[in-house]
Short mmCIF file of C-alpha atoms in Angstrom, two decimals:
data_model
loop_
_atom_site.label_atom_id
_atom_site.label_comp_id
_atom_site.label_asym_id
_atom_site.label_seq_id
_atom_site.Cartn_x
_atom_site.Cartn_y
_atom_site.Cartn_z
CA MET A 1 -47.25 -23.09 26.71
CA LYS A 2 -46.66 -24.74 23.34
CA THR A 3 -48.64 -23.37 20.40
CA GLU A 4 -49.33 -24.97 17.06
CA ILE A 5 -47.37 -23.40 14.21
CA ASP A 6 -49.01 -23.43 10.81
CA CYS A 7 -46.25 -21.60 8.94
CA CYS A 8 -42.60 -20.74 9.35
CA GLN A 9 -42.04 -17.58 11.34
CA ASN A 10 -39.05 -16.69 9.18
CA CYS A 11 -40.06 -17.33 5.56
CA GLU A 12 -43.80 -17.79 6.21
CA GLU A 13 -43.92 -20.98 4.15
CA PRO A 14 -46.66 -23.46 5.16
CA LEU A 15 -45.54 -26.31 7.42
CA GLU A 16 -46.96 -29.79 7.03
CA GLY A 17 -46.58 -32.31 9.85
CA ASP A 18 -44.52 -32.04 13.01
CA PHE A 19 -41.41 -30.39 11.49
CA LYS A 20 -38.65 -29.30 13.86
CA PHE A 21 -36.96 -27.32 11.07
CA CYS A 22 -38.48 -25.45 8.16
CA PRO A 23 -37.80 -27.43 4.96
CA ASN A 24 -37.60 -24.16 3.03
CA CYS A 25 -35.20 -21.96 5.07
CA GLY A 26 -33.90 -24.31 7.80
CA GLN A 27 -34.98 -22.25 10.81
CA LYS A 28 -36.26 -24.08 13.88
CA THR A 29 -40.04 -24.05 14.06
CA ASN A 30 -40.41 -23.76 17.84
CA GLU A 31 -37.25 -22.02 19.03
CA GLU A 32 -37.83 -19.67 21.97
CA LEU A 33 -35.58 -16.65 22.35
CA THR A 34 -33.16 -17.12 25.25
CA LEU A 35 -29.64 -15.86 25.94
CA GLY A 36 -28.29 -19.20 24.76
CA VAL A 37 -30.23 -19.00 21.50
CA LEU A 38 -29.26 -15.35 21.06
CA PHE A 39 -25.53 -16.07 21.08
CA TYR A 40 -25.51 -19.65 19.79
CA ASN A 41 -25.69 -18.77 16.09
CA THR A 42 -22.96 -16.16 16.36
CA ILE A 43 -20.57 -18.48 18.20
CA SER A 44 -21.49 -21.41 15.99
CA ASN A 45 -20.87 -19.43 12.79
CA TYR A 46 -17.58 -18.10 14.14
CA PHE A 47 -16.18 -21.51 15.07
CA SER A 48 -17.51 -22.99 11.84
CA PHE A 49 -15.61 -20.34 9.91
CA ASP A 50 -12.56 -20.84 12.10
CA ALA A 51 -12.65 -24.62 11.65
CA ARG A 52 -12.99 -24.36 7.88
CA PHE A 53 -10.16 -21.86 7.71
CA LEU A 54 -7.85 -24.11 9.72
CA LYS A 55 -8.90 -27.08 7.60
CA SER A 56 -8.15 -25.02 4.46
CA PHE A 57 -4.86 -23.52 5.65
CA ILE A 58 -2.62 -26.58 5.29
CA PRO A 59 -3.82 -27.43 1.74
CA LEU A 60 -3.55 -23.76 0.78
CA MET A 61 0.09 -23.56 1.84
CA PHE A 62 1.39 -27.02 0.95
CA LYS A 63 -0.92 -28.43 -1.74
CA PRO A 64 -0.83 -26.01 -4.68
CA GLY A 65 -4.08 -26.04 -6.68
CA TYR A 66 -5.75 -28.54 -4.35
CA LEU A 67 -8.42 -26.26 -2.87
CA ALA A 68 -9.45 -24.82 -6.23
CA LYS A 69 -9.76 -28.30 -7.72
CA LYS A 70 -11.81 -29.60 -4.79
CA PHE A 71 -14.09 -26.57 -4.95
CA LEU A 72 -14.88 -27.27 -8.61
CA GLU A 73 -15.50 -30.92 -7.75
CA GLY A 74 -18.31 -29.77 -5.47
CA LYS A 75 -16.68 -29.83 -2.02
CA ARG A 76 -17.80 -26.28 -1.22
CA LEU A 77 -18.68 -26.56 2.47
CA LEU A 78 -15.74 -28.66 3.63
CA TYR A 79 -13.24 -25.87 2.90
CA LEU A 80 -13.45 -22.10 3.12
CA HIS A 81 -15.05 -20.42 0.12
CA PRO A 82 -12.36 -18.93 -2.20
CA ALA A 83 -13.72 -15.36 -2.06
CA GLN A 84 -14.16 -15.60 1.71
CA MET A 85 -10.64 -16.95 2.07
CA TYR A 86 -9.26 -14.11 -0.04
CA LEU A 87 -11.11 -11.40 1.91
CA PHE A 88 -10.14 -12.86 5.29
CA VAL A 89 -6.44 -13.23 4.44
CA SER A 90 -6.24 -9.85 2.66
CA VAL A 91 -7.68 -8.07 5.72
CA ILE A 92 -4.98 -9.67 7.89
CA PHE A 93 -2.29 -8.76 5.35
CA PHE A 94 -3.26 -5.09 5.07
CA PHE A 95 -3.59 -4.83 8.84
CA ILE A 96 0.00 -6.05 9.26
CA PHE A 97 1.11 -4.02 6.24
CA SER A 98 -0.22 -0.84 7.90
CA PHE A 99 2.49 -1.07 10.59
CA THR A 100 5.18 -1.27 7.91
CA VAL A 101 3.59 1.66 6.06
CA ASN A 102 3.61 3.72 9.26
CA ASP A 103 7.34 3.08 9.62
CA TRP A 104 7.88 4.15 6.02
CA ILE A 105 5.82 7.31 6.57
CA LYS A 106 7.85 8.30 9.64
CA GLU A 107 11.16 7.78 7.83
CA ALA A 108 9.90 9.60 4.73
CA ASN A 109 8.60 12.56 6.73
CA ASN A 110 11.90 12.84 8.61
CA ALA A 111 13.81 12.84 5.32
CA ASN A 112 11.34 15.30 3.77
CA ALA A 113 11.56 17.66 6.75
CA ALA A 114 15.36 17.49 6.71
CA ILE A 115 15.38 18.57 3.07
CA VAL A 116 13.00 21.53 3.30
CA LYS A 117 13.79 22.82 6.80
CA PRO A 118 15.75 26.08 7.06
CA ASN A 119 19.13 25.09 5.72
CA GLU A 120 22.33 25.25 7.68
CA ILE A 121 23.55 27.51 4.89
CA ASP A 122 21.10 30.19 6.07
CA ARG A 123 22.87 30.27 9.42
CA LEU A 124 26.20 30.32 7.64
CA ASN A 125 25.06 33.35 5.68
CA ASN A 126 24.37 35.26 8.89
CA ALA A 127 27.68 34.15 10.36
CA TYR A 128 29.57 35.25 7.25
CA GLU A 129 27.83 38.60 7.17
CA LYS A 130 28.63 39.32 10.84
CA ALA A 131 32.22 38.18 10.41
CA LEU A 132 32.72 40.30 7.32
CA ASP A 133 31.12 43.33 8.97
CA THR A 134 33.69 42.92 11.71
CA ILE A 135 36.45 42.81 9.09
CA VAL A 136 35.23 46.07 7.60
CA LYS A 137 35.12 47.79 10.98
CA MET A 138 38.57 46.50 11.91
CA SER A 139 39.93 47.72 8.62
CA GLN A 140 38.43 51.15 9.21
CA LEU A 141 39.94 51.31 12.72
CA ARG A 142 43.38 50.40 11.37
CA ASP A 143 43.03 53.10 8.73
CA GLU A 144 42.28 55.66 11.43
CA LYS A 145 45.24 54.58 13.56
CA THR A 146 47.65 54.80 10.63
CA ASN A 147 46.25 58.10 9.41
CA GLY A 148 44.75 56.43 6.36
CA LYS A 149 47.99 54.62 5.47
CA SER A 150 46.66 51.11 5.87
CA THR A 151 48.66 48.05 5.06
CA GLN A 152 45.44 46.07 5.03
CA LEU A 153 42.75 45.85 2.38
CA SER A 154 40.95 49.05 1.62
CA GLU A 155 37.26 49.32 2.38
CA ASN A 156 36.43 49.04 -1.31
CA GLU A 157 38.59 45.97 -1.70
CA THR A 158 37.14 44.46 1.45
CA GLN A 159 33.62 45.00 0.15
CA LYS A 160 34.54 43.16 -3.03
CA VAL A 161 35.69 40.24 -0.91
CA ILE A 162 32.40 40.36 0.99
CA ASP A 163 30.37 40.37 -2.21
CA SER A 164 32.38 37.49 -3.61
CA ILE A 165 31.92 35.36 -0.48
CA LEU A 166 28.20 36.12 -0.20
CA LYS A 167 27.72 35.31 -3.87
CA SER A 168 29.49 31.99 -3.36
CA VAL A 169 27.40 31.18 -0.29
CA LYS A 170 24.13 32.04 -2.02
CA SER A 171 25.12 29.98 -5.05
CA ASN A 172 25.85 27.05 -2.76
CA GLN A 173 22.51 27.56 -1.02
CA ASN A 174 20.61 27.48 -4.30
CA GLY A 175 22.37 24.30 -5.27
CA ASN A 176 21.39 22.51 -2.07
CA SER A 177 17.73 23.37 -1.76
CA ILE A 178 14.55 22.20 -3.43
CA ASN A 179 12.39 24.77 -5.21
CA PHE A 180 8.67 24.16 -4.70
CA GLY A 181 7.65 27.38 -6.43
CA ILE A 182 7.80 29.29 -3.15
CA SER A 183 10.57 30.02 -0.68
CA LYS A 184 10.47 28.38 2.71
CA LYS A 185 10.62 31.78 4.40
CA LYS A 186 7.67 33.11 2.42
CA LEU A 187 5.70 29.92 2.99
CA ASP A 188 6.25 30.12 6.75
CA SER A 189 5.14 33.74 6.73
CA LEU A 190 1.93 32.89 4.88
CA ARG A 191 1.29 29.96 7.20
CA ASN A 192 1.79 32.10 10.30
CA ALA A 193 -0.59 34.70 8.90
CA GLY A 194 -3.28 32.03 8.46
CA VAL A 195 -3.51 32.49 4.69
CA ASP A 196 -5.84 30.10 2.86
CA ASN A 197 -4.19 27.31 0.89
CA ASN A 198 -5.79 28.49 -2.36
CA ILE A 199 -3.91 31.77 -2.06
CA ILE A 200 -0.69 29.91 -1.40
CA TYR A 201 -1.32 27.76 -4.49
CA LYS A 202 -1.56 30.95 -6.56
CA GLU A 203 1.67 32.22 -5.02
CA MET A 204 3.23 28.95 -6.19
CA GLY A 205 2.04 29.66 -9.73
CA MET A 206 -1.35 27.96 -10.00
CA ASP A 207 -3.84 29.54 -12.42
CA ASP A 208 -7.27 30.68 -11.25
CA ASP A 209 -9.04 28.22 -13.55
CA ALA A 210 -6.95 25.21 -12.50
CA GLY A 211 -8.74 21.87 -12.63
CA PHE A 212 -8.96 19.06 -10.10
CA ILE A 213 -5.75 17.35 -11.21
CA THR A 214 -3.71 20.56 -11.25
CA ARG A 215 -5.05 21.62 -7.87
CA GLY A 216 -4.17 18.20 -6.46
CA PHE A 217 -0.66 18.57 -7.88
CA TYR A 218 -0.14 21.91 -6.12
CA LYS A 219 -1.56 20.53 -2.89
CA THR A 220 1.00 17.72 -3.02
CA MET A 221 3.79 20.19 -3.75
CA LEU A 222 2.67 22.28 -0.77
CA ASP A 223 2.71 19.17 1.43
CA LEU A 224 6.25 18.49 0.23
CA ALA A 225 7.27 22.05 1.03
CA ASP A 226 5.74 21.65 4.50
CA GLY A 227 7.94 18.61 5.10
CA GLN A 228 5.25 15.92 5.13
CA GLY A 229 4.45 15.38 1.47
CA VAL A 230 6.45 12.19 0.95
CA GLY A 231 4.75 10.52 3.89
CA ILE A 232 1.34 11.60 2.63
CA LEU A 233 2.14 10.19 -0.82
CA ILE A 234 3.15 6.86 0.71
CA LYS A 235 -0.07 6.73 2.74
CA ARG A 236 -2.21 7.54 -0.32
CA PHE A 237 -0.35 4.92 -2.32
CA ALA A 238 -0.85 2.28 0.37
CA ASP A 239 -4.53 3.17 0.73
CA THR A 240 -5.16 2.54 -2.97
CA ILE A 241 -3.47 -0.88 -3.08
CA PRO A 242 -6.47 -2.86 -1.70
CA ILE A 243 -8.69 -1.28 -4.35
CA ALA A 244 -6.14 -2.04 -7.05
CA MET A 245 -6.02 -5.69 -6.01
CA PHE A 246 -9.72 -6.08 -6.76
CA PHE A 247 -8.88 -5.17 -10.35
CA LEU A 248 -5.59 -7.06 -10.61
CA LEU A 249 -7.06 -10.36 -9.46
CA PRO A 250 -9.75 -10.52 -12.21
CA ILE A 251 -7.10 -9.53 -14.76
CA PHE A 252 -4.93 -12.39 -13.55
CA ALA A 253 -7.88 -14.77 -13.94
CA PHE A 254 -8.44 -13.38 -17.44
CA LEU A 255 -4.83 -14.23 -18.36
CA LEU A 256 -5.43 -17.78 -17.17
CA LYS A 257 -8.58 -17.93 -19.28
CA ILE A 258 -6.60 -16.85 -22.36
CA PHE A 259 -3.90 -19.50 -21.90
CA TYR A 260 -6.36 -22.21 -20.82
CA PHE A 261 -9.31 -21.22 -22.96
CA ASN A 262 -10.83 -24.71 -23.16
CA ARG A 263 -10.36 -25.54 -19.47
CA GLY A 264 -13.61 -24.23 -18.06
CA ARG A 265 -15.48 -21.00 -17.66
CA TYR A 266 -13.96 -17.75 -16.48
CA ALA A 267 -15.40 -18.42 -13.01
CA HIS A 268 -13.22 -21.54 -12.76
CA HIS A 269 -10.08 -19.49 -13.35
CA LEU A 270 -11.35 -16.92 -10.87
CA VAL A 271 -11.61 -19.61 -8.19
CA PHE A 272 -8.00 -20.57 -8.84
CA SER A 273 -6.96 -16.90 -8.67
CA PHE A 274 -8.74 -16.33 -5.35
CA TYR A 275 -6.90 -19.22 -3.73
CA PHE A 276 -3.55 -18.31 -5.30
CA PHE A 277 -3.76 -14.68 -4.18
CA SER A 278 -4.81 -15.92 -0.74
CA PHE A 279 -1.59 -17.93 -0.66
CA LEU A 280 0.43 -14.85 -1.67
CA PHE A 281 -1.18 -12.69 1.01
CA THR A 282 -0.56 -15.39 3.61
CA VAL A 283 3.13 -15.70 2.73
CA PHE A 284 3.70 -11.95 2.72
CA SER A 285 1.72 -11.54 5.95
CA ILE A 286 4.05 -14.00 7.67
CA LEU A 287 7.11 -12.21 6.26
CA LEU A 288 5.88 -8.75 7.28
CA ALA A 289 4.89 -9.90 10.76
CA THR A 290 8.24 -11.65 11.31
CA ASN A 291 10.22 -8.65 10.10
CA GLU A 292 8.10 -6.26 12.13
CA ILE A 293 8.51 -8.22 15.37
CA PHE A 294 12.03 -9.64 15.11
CA ASP A 295 13.68 -7.77 12.22
CA VAL A 296 16.11 -10.65 11.78
CA ILE A 297 15.35 -12.01 8.32
CA PRO A 298 18.09 -11.07 5.82
CA TRP A 299 16.90 -9.34 2.66
CA TYR A 300 18.10 -12.21 0.45
CA VAL A 301 15.95 -14.68 2.41
CA ASN A 302 12.91 -12.46 1.84
CA LEU A 303 13.82 -12.33 -1.84
CA LEU A 304 14.17 -16.11 -2.11
CA ILE A 305 10.81 -16.65 -0.41
CA ALA A 306 9.18 -14.15 -2.76
CA LEU A 307 10.71 -15.90 -5.78
CA SER A 308 9.61 -19.30 -4.47
CA THR A 309 6.00 -18.22 -4.99
CA PHE A 310 6.57 -18.81 -8.71
CA ILE A 311 7.35 -22.46 -7.99
CA TYR A 312 4.09 -22.66 -6.06
CA PHE A 313 2.25 -21.06 -8.97
CA TYR A 314 3.76 -23.54 -11.44
CA LEU A 315 2.79 -26.54 -9.27
CA ALA A 316 -0.70 -25.12 -8.70
CA VAL A 317 -1.30 -24.69 -12.44
CA LEU A 318 0.13 -28.14 -13.13
CA HIS A 319 -2.20 -29.78 -10.61
CA PHE A 320 -5.30 -27.70 -11.32
CA TYR A 321 -5.27 -27.89 -15.13
CA ASN A 322 -3.71 -31.37 -15.42
CA SER A 323 -1.49 -30.24 -18.29
CA HIS A 324 1.95 -31.41 -19.44
CA TRP A 325 4.79 -30.25 -17.20
CA PHE A 326 6.77 -28.57 -20.00
CA THR A 327 3.87 -26.64 -21.58
CA THR A 328 2.75 -25.68 -18.06
CA PHE A 329 6.23 -24.36 -17.30
CA ILE A 330 6.21 -22.23 -20.47
CA LYS A 331 2.71 -20.88 -19.86
CA ALA A 332 3.42 -20.17 -16.20
CA ASN A 333 6.50 -18.17 -17.17
CA VAL A 334 4.66 -16.17 -19.83
CA ILE A 335 1.70 -15.44 -17.54
CA THR A 336 4.05 -14.35 -14.74
CA PHE A 337 6.07 -12.18 -17.12
CA ILE A 338 2.99 -10.44 -18.53
CA PHE A 339 1.52 -9.87 -15.08
CA LEU A 340 4.73 -8.63 -13.42
CA MET A 341 6.21 -6.68 -16.33
CA MET A 342 3.08 -5.15 -17.85
CA VAL A 343 -0.05 -5.36 -15.70
CA ILE A 344 1.42 -4.51 -12.29
CA PRO A 345 3.65 -1.62 -13.53
CA PHE A 346 0.67 -0.15 -15.39
CA ALA A 347 -1.49 -0.41 -12.27
CA ALA A 348 1.32 1.01 -10.12
CA GLY A 349 1.63 3.97 -12.49
CA ILE A 350 -2.10 4.70 -12.23
CA ILE A 351 -1.98 4.36 -8.43
CA THR A 352 1.00 6.74 -8.25
CA VAL A 353 -0.73 9.36 -10.38
CA VAL A 354 -3.92 9.08 -8.35
CA ALA A 355 -1.97 9.31 -5.10
CA PHE A 356 0.00 12.34 -6.33
CA VAL A 357 -2.95 14.41 -7.53
CA ASN A 358 -5.50 13.28 -4.93
CA ALA A 359 -6.39 16.43 -3.05
#
């Protein structure tokens, strides 16, 4: 049974006349809840997003600066929103990147474990000691058979040889091991006894009043001594990259604002940056996925593709800001140099420190 509706059920604004849609919020005025209605909006929104992404993909990849320029001209529903494009592509990138990171972690942990595991030299020590004990006993037997008139080394001389060999072996062992402030044997003993990590940190030399950063440092050193520290560092580093990008992108837009101060508000440069970083994430996603699946792309091809992104950046700036080709080339080079040589290394240093001391 149809009922008269005096106001919108969604925004509660008064309705005048026989409106099928609310003029204030756009919701249907007489829509009954059915399974079709329940799933229509979800499917519609999904395919709308999908269609706009596909419509935006070709210009993003092959028309540098086009999407940003069209967005500022007011075409904001025809193509995918710059922030939405960036978030969508970055999620895909970091998903693919996680497989590469996992490979790095496995290789790093294997290398780390190989370094800190009980060294082959330890087994050589035992072998030398047993062999030299045998030499001593054989020398003593020969002395007995010859009534003390041995033509071999005396026991005292043999012991000197033993001490010399053991000293050489131990010196070699110290030169081929990593000191984490605690011996591997002692660490294994504490681990087997179920000793708390805080006690192990103190055995490694940590003070009782150590702060958060110092405690994180010792935790990392303990992870390294356990044979998994390098992998953990790589994982922490990778986990902080998405956060770092949210700071690097606005900084990049700020550099554009400095060099093109009279070419619009900061938000305009931010739109350009969103689309440009979306392009970068798309390119590197394709490279990572191809290398992960086929592992056939030579390193120099990857390098050339990475360097070609500068050409894209130059063309995007040239088209978006409508500036002279030569001044654009100079500015693009300076912006790239500042960002790659100063901003990114500084951010990478902070990320490394945070990853190293993060407990």
